[in-house]
Amino acid sequence: GAGVSQTPSNKVTEKGKYVELRCDPISGHTALYWYRQSLGQGPEFLIYFQGTGAADDSGLPNDRFFAVRPEGSVSTLKIQRTERGDSAVYLCASSVNGAASTEAFFGQGTRLTVV
Amino acid sequence: GENVEQHPSTLSVQEGDSAVIKCTYSDSASNYFPWYKQELGKGPQLIIDIRSNVGEKKDQRIAVTLNKTAKHFSLHITETQPEDSAVYFCAASLDNAGNMLTFGGGTRLMVKP
C-alpha cells in the first residue's frame, strides 16, 4: 500500500539513551506532522513540516526533542537522553499540501518504551 | 492554548441503536473540527469534519453538529454496527486546514451484536 509508513513499529530503550523514529509519508505529500499519544489519551501535536522546513514546532516538549526533514520527504524524530515519561506512541501523518480540504493520513505509529 | 473536552469516555450501545459523542472547546477562534476513528494498533482515520461556517454535516450514518456560540460539537452515529466499535476522537484547530490539531481524550465505543 501507499500509506504513511513508520519504523520501527516498536522500540524499547533504556533511560538516558538516544532514539530516532522514522516516518515515510505518502509520496508527493508536502505537509508532515508528528503527534505523541500517551496511553488512554488523544494525540498531542508536536511539530508540523511544510516541505523541508518546520512550519510550527511549538508542540515539542523540550530541547531533548528534535525533528528533521532534509529532503522534504522522509522525516526523523530524534529524542535525546530519553526519560520514562517519553514512553508513548509517536504518530506521523502527511497531507497533500496542508491546505484546507486536504485530509491528513496517519501512520500506525511507533510505540516507544523507555525502561 | 486550545483545550478540548470529550464525553463520555466509554459508550456501550446495542447494534442498531444510535450513539452520540460530545465535545467542547475553549478557543472561540477555532474553526475546523474533525472526528477520527482509531482501531487497535492503528493510527487515527478521519471519518468526518466540519468547518465553522457550517452548522451540520452528514455522511451516510454519520453526522456532526456544531454550535459555535456554545463552543461545542457532537458526533452522531445512527444504526450502529459491530464494526463501528473503536475509539473516537474529536479535535479542534485554529488553522482552517487542521495543521495543528488539539484532540479530545477519546471515547471508546462498544457496539454489542
Short mmCIF file of N, CA and C in Angstrom, two decimals, chain A residues 33 35 37 40-43 45 48 56 91 98-101 103-104 106-108, chain B residues 36 38 41-46 51 89 95-101 103-105:
data_model
loop_
_atom_site.label_atom_id
_atom_site.label_comp_id
_atom_site.label_asym_id
_atom_site.label_seq_id
_atom_site.Cartn_x
_atom_site.Cartn_y
_atom_site.Cartn_z
N TYR A 33 3.32 15.77 9.78
CA TYR A 33 3.02 16.08 11.18
C TYR A 33 3.52 14.96 12.08
N TYR A 35 2.78 13.62 16.05
CA TYR A 35 1.96 13.68 17.25
C TYR A 35 2.46 12.62 18.22
N GLN A 37 1.01 10.14 21.43
CA GLN A 37 -0.21 9.64 22.06
C GLN A 37 0.15 8.77 23.25
N GLY A 40 -4.32 5.82 26.58
CA GLY A 40 -5.65 6.26 27.01
C GLY A 40 -5.95 7.72 26.76
N GLN A 41 -5.09 8.38 25.98
CA GLN A 41 -5.30 9.81 25.72
C GLN A 41 -5.35 10.09 24.22
N GLY A 42 -5.77 11.29 23.89
CA GLY A 42 -5.76 11.70 22.49
C GLY A 42 -4.36 12.11 22.06
N PRO A 43 -4.11 12.10 20.74
CA PRO A 43 -2.81 12.54 20.24
C PRO A 43 -2.53 14.00 20.62
N PHE A 45 -0.12 17.30 19.58
CA PHE A 45 0.68 17.86 18.50
C PHE A 45 2.12 18.12 18.95
N TYR A 48 5.02 20.39 12.87
CA TYR A 48 4.43 20.35 11.53
C TYR A 48 5.46 20.87 10.54
N ASP A 56 5.82 24.84 12.25
CA ASP A 56 5.47 25.09 13.65
C ASP A 56 6.00 23.95 14.50
N LEU A 91 3.02 9.21 16.54
CA LEU A 91 2.28 9.11 15.29
C LEU A 91 2.78 10.14 14.28
N GLY A 98 -1.24 20.53 3.06
CA GLY A 98 -1.57 21.26 4.28
C GLY A 98 -2.61 22.34 4.09
N ALA A 99 -3.24 22.37 2.93
CA ALA A 99 -4.28 23.38 2.70
C ALA A 99 -5.63 22.86 3.17
N ALA A 100 -6.59 23.74 3.30
CA ALA A 100 -7.93 23.34 3.70
C ALA A 100 -8.48 22.32 2.71
N SER A 101 -9.28 21.44 3.21
CA SER A 101 -9.91 20.39 2.41
C SER A 101 -8.95 19.29 2.00
N GLU A 103 -7.00 16.02 3.46
CA GLU A 103 -7.03 15.13 4.60
C GLU A 103 -5.62 14.75 5.02
N ALA A 104 -5.41 14.67 6.33
CA ALA A 104 -4.15 14.15 6.87
C ALA A 104 -4.31 12.67 7.12
N PHE A 106 -2.77 9.26 8.80
CA PHE A 106 -1.86 8.85 9.86
C PHE A 106 -1.23 7.50 9.58
N GLY A 107 0.02 7.34 10.04
CA GLY A 107 0.64 6.03 10.07
C GLY A 107 0.17 5.25 11.29
N GLN A 108 0.69 4.04 11.44
CA GLN A 108 0.25 3.18 12.54
C GLN A 108 0.98 3.51 13.85
N TYR B 36 -12.08 11.58 14.35
CA TYR B 36 -11.25 10.46 13.93
C TYR B 36 -11.72 9.18 14.61
N GLN B 38 -10.18 5.44 15.67
CA GLN B 38 -8.91 4.72 15.85
C GLN B 38 -9.18 3.30 16.29
N GLY B 41 -4.15 -0.64 17.50
CA GLY B 41 -2.89 -0.82 16.80
C GLY B 41 -2.77 -0.03 15.51
N LYS B 42 -3.73 0.85 15.26
CA LYS B 42 -3.69 1.65 14.04
C LYS B 42 -3.69 3.14 14.36
N GLY B 43 -3.34 3.93 13.35
CA GLY B 43 -3.41 5.37 13.52
C GLY B 43 -4.83 5.86 13.36
N PRO B 44 -5.12 7.07 13.81
CA PRO B 44 -6.46 7.64 13.65
C PRO B 44 -6.81 7.81 12.17
N GLN B 45 -8.10 7.62 11.86
CA GLN B 45 -8.57 7.79 10.49
C GLN B 45 -9.71 8.80 10.50
N LEU B 46 -9.61 9.81 9.63
CA LEU B 46 -10.64 10.83 9.55
C LEU B 46 -11.95 10.22 9.07
N ARG B 51 -16.47 22.66 9.28
CA ARG B 51 -15.83 23.96 9.45
C ARG B 51 -16.82 24.94 10.04
N PHE B 89 -12.13 10.11 18.42
CA PHE B 89 -11.54 11.35 18.92
C PHE B 89 -12.13 12.54 18.18
N ASP B 95 -6.27 26.59 12.78
CA ASP B 95 -5.86 26.62 11.40
C ASP B 95 -6.94 25.93 10.57
N ASN B 96 -7.50 26.62 9.64
CA ASN B 96 -8.61 26.06 8.86
C ASN B 96 -8.24 24.78 8.13
N ALA B 97 -6.96 24.55 7.94
CA ALA B 97 -6.51 23.33 7.27
C ALA B 97 -6.24 22.21 8.26
N GLY B 98 -6.33 22.50 9.54
CA GLY B 98 -6.12 21.45 10.53
C GLY B 98 -4.69 21.01 10.67
N ASN B 99 -3.76 21.94 10.47
CA ASN B 99 -2.35 21.57 10.54
C ASN B 99 -1.86 21.40 11.97
N MET B 100 -2.56 21.92 12.94
CA MET B 100 -2.18 21.73 14.34
C MET B 100 -3.46 21.43 15.12
N LEU B 101 -3.71 20.16 15.31
CA LEU B 101 -4.95 19.73 15.94
C LEU B 101 -4.77 19.57 17.45
N PHE B 103 -6.62 17.46 20.28
CA PHE B 103 -7.55 16.34 20.37
C PHE B 103 -8.22 16.28 21.73
N GLY B 104 -9.43 15.73 21.72
CA GLY B 104 -10.09 15.36 22.97
C GLY B 104 -9.50 14.06 23.50
N GLY B 105 -9.98 13.63 24.66
CA GLY B 105 -9.42 12.46 25.32
C GLY B 105 -9.88 11.12 24.76
#
